[in-house]
CSV table of C-alpha atoms in Angstrom, one decimal:
chain,number,residue,atom,x,y,z
I,14,UNK,CA,0.0,0.1,0.0
I,15,UNK,CA,1.2,3.5,-1.1
I,16,UNK,CA,0.7,6.3,1.3
I,17,UNK,CA,0.2,9.8,0.6
I,18,UNK,CA,2.3,12.1,2.5
I,19,UNK,CA,-0.5,14.4,3.9
I,20,UNK,CA,0.5,17.2,6.1
I,21,UNK,CA,-0.7,17.2,9.8
I,22,UNK,CA,-3.4,19.6,9.3
I,23,UNK,CA,-4.8,17.6,6.4
I,24,UNK,CA,-4.5,14.4,8.1
I,25,UNK,CA,-6.2,16.0,11.4
I,26,UNK,CA,-9.1,16.8,9.7
I,27,UNK,CA,-10.3,13.3,9.4
I,28,UNK,CA,-11.9,12.1,12.3
I,29,UNK,CA,-10.9,8.6,11.6
I,30,UNK,CA,-7.1,9.5,11.5
I,31,UNK,CA,-7.8,11.3,15.0
I,32,UNK,CA,-9.3,8.1,16.5
I,33,UNK,CA,-6.7,5.8,15.2
I,34,UNK,CA,-3.6,7.8,16.3
I,35,UNK,CA,-5.6,8.0,19.9
I,36,UNK,CA,-6.3,4.3,20.1
I,37,UNK,CA,-3.0,3.0,18.8
I,38,UNK,CA,-1.1,5.4,21.4
I,39,UNK,CA,-3.5,4.4,24.3
I,40,UNK,CA,-2.7,0.5,23.2
I,41,UNK,CA,0.7,1.0,23.3
I,42,UNK,CA,1.2,2.8,26.7
I,43,UNK,CA,-1.3,0.1,28.0
I,44,UNK,CA,1.4,-2.2,26.8
I,45,UNK,CA,4.4,-0.8,28.1
I,46,UNK,CA,2.3,-0.5,31.4
I,47,UNK,CA,2.4,-4.2,31.2
I,48,UNK,CA,5.6,-5.3,29.8
I,49,UNK,CA,7.9,-5.0,32.7
I,50,UNK,CA,5.5,-7.6,34.6
I,51,UNK,CA,5.4,-9.7,31.6
I,52,UNK,CA,9.4,-9.9,31.3
I,53,UNK,CA,9.9,-10.8,34.7
I,54,UNK,CA,7.6,-13.9,34.0
I,55,UNK,CA,9.5,-14.7,31.2
I,56,UNK,CA,12.8,-14.6,32.8
I,57,UNK,CA,11.5,-16.9,35.9
I,58,UNK,CA,10.7,-19.9,33.5
I,59,UNK,CA,12.7,-22.3,32.7
I,60,UNK,CA,13.7,-22.8,28.9
I,61,UNK,CA,15.6,-25.0,26.8
I,62,UNK,CA,19.0,-24.3,25.0
I,63,UNK,CA,19.0,-24.8,21.3
I,64,UNK,CA,21.9,-25.8,19.1
I,65,UNK,CA,23.5,-23.4,17.1
I,66,UNK,CA,26.5,-24.0,15.1
I,67,UNK,CA,26.9,-20.3,14.0
I,68,UNK,CA,27.1,-19.2,17.8
I,69,UNK,CA,29.5,-22.0,18.4
I,70,UNK,CA,31.7,-21.0,15.8
I,71,UNK,CA,31.5,-17.3,16.7
I,72,UNK,CA,33.6,-16.2,19.7
I,73,UNK,CA,31.7,-14.2,21.9
I,74,UNK,CA,32.3,-10.3,22.6
I,75,UNK,CA,31.0,-7.5,24.3
I,76,UNK,CA,29.7,-4.7,21.5
I,77,UNK,CA,26.9,-3.3,23.4
I,78,UNK,CA,28.2,0.4,22.5
I,79,UNK,CA,28.3,-0.1,18.8
I,80,UNK,CA,24.9,-2.1,18.9
I,81,UNK,CA,22.9,0.8,20.9
I,82,UNK,CA,24.7,3.5,19.1
I,83,UNK,CA,23.3,1.9,15.6
I,84,UNK,CA,20.0,1.2,17.2
I,85,UNK,CA,19.3,4.5,18.5
I,86,UNK,CA,20.9,6.3,15.6
I,87,UNK,CA,18.3,4.4,13.4
I,88,UNK,CA,15.4,5.0,15.6
I,89,UNK,CA,16.3,8.8,15.6
I,90,UNK,CA,16.5,8.7,11.7
I,91,UNK,CA,13.2,6.8,11.5
I,92,UNK,CA,11.3,9.0,13.6
I,93,UNK,CA,12.6,12.3,12.2
I,94,UNK,CA,11.6,10.8,9.0
I,95,UNK,CA,8.2,9.9,10.4
I,96,UNK,CA,7.1,12.7,12.0
I,97,UNK,CA,6.0,15.0,9.3
I,98,UNK,CA,4.5,12.2,7.6
I,99,UNK,CA,1.3,11.4,9.5
I,100,UNK,CA,0.0,8.8,7.7
I,101,UNK,CA,3.1,6.9,7.3
I,102,UNK,CA,3.7,7.4,11.2
I,103,UNK,CA,0.2,6.2,12.1
I,104,UNK,CA,0.6,2.7,10.0
I,105,UNK,CA,4.5,2.3,11.8
I,106,UNK,CA,2.7,2.9,15.2
I,107,UNK,CA,0.0,0.2,14.7
I,108,UNK,CA,2.8,-2.2,13.0
I,109,UNK,CA,5.0,-1.6,16.2
I,110,UNK,CA,2.0,-2.5,18.3
I,111,UNK,CA,1.5,-6.0,16.4
I,112,UNK,CA,5.1,-6.6,16.3
I,113,UNK,CA,5.4,-6.2,20.3
I,114,UNK,CA,2.2,-8.6,20.5
I,115,UNK,CA,3.6,-11.1,18.3
I,116,UNK,CA,6.5,-10.8,20.3
I,117,UNK,CA,4.8,-11.5,23.5
I,118,UNK,CA,3.2,-14.6,21.7
I,119,UNK,CA,6.2,-16.1,20.6
I,120,UNK,CA,7.9,-15.6,23.8
I,121,UNK,CA,5.2,-17.1,25.6
I,122,UNK,CA,5.1,-20.2,23.0
I,123,UNK,CA,8.9,-20.8,23.0
I,124,UNK,CA,10.7,-20.5,26.2
I,125,UNK,CA,14.4,-20.6,26.2
I,126,UNK,CA,17.3,-20.1,28.0
I,127,UNK,CA,20.2,-18.0,26.9
I,128,UNK,CA,22.7,-18.8,24.4
I,129,UNK,CA,25.9,-20.6,26.1
I,130,UNK,CA,28.7,-17.8,26.1
I,131,UNK,CA,26.2,-14.7,26.4
I,132,UNK,CA,27.7,-11.7,26.8
I,133,UNK,CA,25.2,-9.4,29.0
I,134,UNK,CA,23.7,-6.7,26.5
I,135,UNK,CA,23.3,-3.5,28.4
I,136,UNK,CA,20.7,-1.1,27.4
I,137,UNK,CA,20.6,2.1,29.7
I,138,UNK,CA,17.1,3.3,28.3
I,139,UNK,CA,15.2,-0.2,28.0
I,140,UNK,CA,17.0,-1.9,31.3
I,141,UNK,CA,15.2,1.2,33.4
I,142,UNK,CA,11.7,1.5,31.5
I,143,UNK,CA,10.7,-1.9,30.3
I,144,UNK,CA,13.0,-4.5,32.0
I,145,UNK,CA,12.6,-3.3,35.5
I,146,UNK,CA,13.3,-6.2,37.1
I,147,UNK,CA,15.9,-7.2,40.1
I,148,UNK,CA,17.9,-9.6,37.7
I,149,UNK,CA,19.0,-8.4,34.1
I,150,UNK,CA,16.2,-10.0,31.5
I,151,UNK,CA,18.1,-12.5,29.0
I,152,UNK,CA,15.1,-14.9,28.0
I,153,UNK,CA,13.6,-12.4,25.8
I,154,UNK,CA,14.7,-14.4,22.7
I,155,UNK,CA,12.3,-15.4,20.3
I,156,UNK,CA,12.4,-13.0,18.0
I,157,UNK,CA,15.2,-10.4,18.1
I,158,UNK,CA,13.3,-7.1,18.8
I,159,UNK,CA,16.3,-5.1,18.2
I,160,UNK,CA,16.6,-6.5,14.7
I,161,UNK,CA,12.6,-6.1,14.1
I,162,UNK,CA,12.6,-2.8,15.3
I,163,UNK,CA,15.0,-1.5,12.4
I,164,UNK,CA,14.0,-3.4,10.0
I,165,UNK,CA,10.1,-2.3,10.6
I,166,UNK,CA,11.6,1.2,10.5
I,167,UNK,CA,13.0,0.6,7.3
I,168,UNK,CA,9.5,-0.2,5.8
I,169,UNK,CA,7.8,2.6,6.9
I,170,UNK,CA,10.0,5.5,5.8
I,171,UNK,CA,9.8,6.3,1.9
I,172,UNK,CA,12.2,4.1,-0.6
I,173,UNK,CA,15.5,6.0,-0.9
I,174,UNK,CA,18.6,6.7,1.1
I,175,UNK,CA,17.0,6.6,4.6
I,176,UNK,CA,15.7,3.1,3.9
I,177,UNK,CA,18.5,1.8,2.6
I,178,UNK,CA,20.6,3.0,5.7
I,179,UNK,CA,18.2,1.4,8.1
I,180,UNK,CA,18.1,-1.8,6.2
I,181,UNK,CA,22.1,-1.4,6.6
I,182,UNK,CA,21.6,-0.9,10.3
I,183,UNK,CA,19.2,-4.1,10.5
I,184,UNK,CA,21.8,-6.2,9.4
I,185,UNK,CA,24.7,-4.7,11.4
I,186,UNK,CA,22.2,-5.1,14.5
I,187,UNK,CA,21.6,-8.9,13.5
I,188,UNK,CA,25.6,-9.3,13.5
I,189,UNK,CA,26.1,-7.6,16.6
I,190,UNK,CA,23.5,-9.6,18.7
I,191,UNK,CA,25.4,-12.7,17.3
I,192,UNK,CA,28.8,-11.3,18.2
I,193,UNK,CA,27.2,-10.7,21.8
I,194,UNK,CA,25.4,-14.1,22.0
I,195,UNK,CA,22.7,-12.0,23.1
I,196,UNK,CA,20.4,-14.0,20.8
I,197,UNK,CA,20.4,-17.5,18.9
I,198,UNK,CA,20.6,-17.4,15.2
I,199,UNK,CA,17.2,-18.3,14.9
I,200,UNK,CA,16.0,-15.2,16.8
I,201,UNK,CA,17.7,-13.0,14.4
I,202,UNK,CA,16.6,-14.8,11.0
I,203,UNK,CA,13.0,-15.2,12.2
I,204,UNK,CA,12.7,-11.3,13.0
I,205,UNK,CA,11.9,-10.2,9.3
I,206,UNK,CA,9.2,-12.7,9.1
I,207,UNK,CA,7.4,-11.3,12.1
I,208,UNK,CA,8.4,-7.9,10.8
I,209,UNK,CA,6.3,-8.6,7.5
I,210,UNK,CA,3.5,-10.0,9.3
I,211,UNK,CA,3.3,-6.7,11.5
I,212,UNK,CA,3.6,-4.6,8.5
I,213,UNK,CA,1.1,-6.5,6.4
I,214,UNK,CA,-1.7,-6.5,9.5
I,215,UNK,CA,-1.2,-2.7,10.2
I,216,UNK,CA,-2.0,-1.9,6.4
I,217,UNK,CA,-5.3,-3.6,7.1
I,218,UNK,CA,-6.0,-2.3,11.1
I,219,UNK,CA,-4.7,1.4,10.0
I,220,UNK,CA,-6.8,2.3,6.9
I,221,UNK,CA,-8.2,5.7,6.7
I,222,UNK,CA,-11.3,4.4,4.7
């Protein structure tokens, strides 16, 4: 679906847009309020360790700094690009909500233990706001949310250099979380499938007509 780049005044004149924007923001805030409790439950559950030949052959290193530099620069680029484009922003918000709901579902269905050799990935923002738990959260594995977030932004922005930068950032993040042994290879490879599903669903939920 091709989204027109309406201005905010033009989009705001549509009651459907106002209603959908309010609904998706409210749902995201509600989800955010429940995630700390959910991730604490995920962390407390026993899981299984998956065989992963890629991680076995890949020495683990702490690359938290480059990882979050790429993530937050990519998010900044995506947000700055989407803010002046209200219809693209609306669809991105619906897709982001759907992505988190899908991830909650997959975490519920596939309890995993952290990969062997895990080097703790430190995120100063998310650790405080979302993973507010006494112990670090290391079992939020399938699928990779870091990889998925940048790929979702790549789909949401207009075609051009910004999309190419975000796609390159997606590949970089997928590689870095494997170097950190913060995810299984399967977590990274599955992320695009769920991003595609969330993006497709957002095209139906967030219609203006």
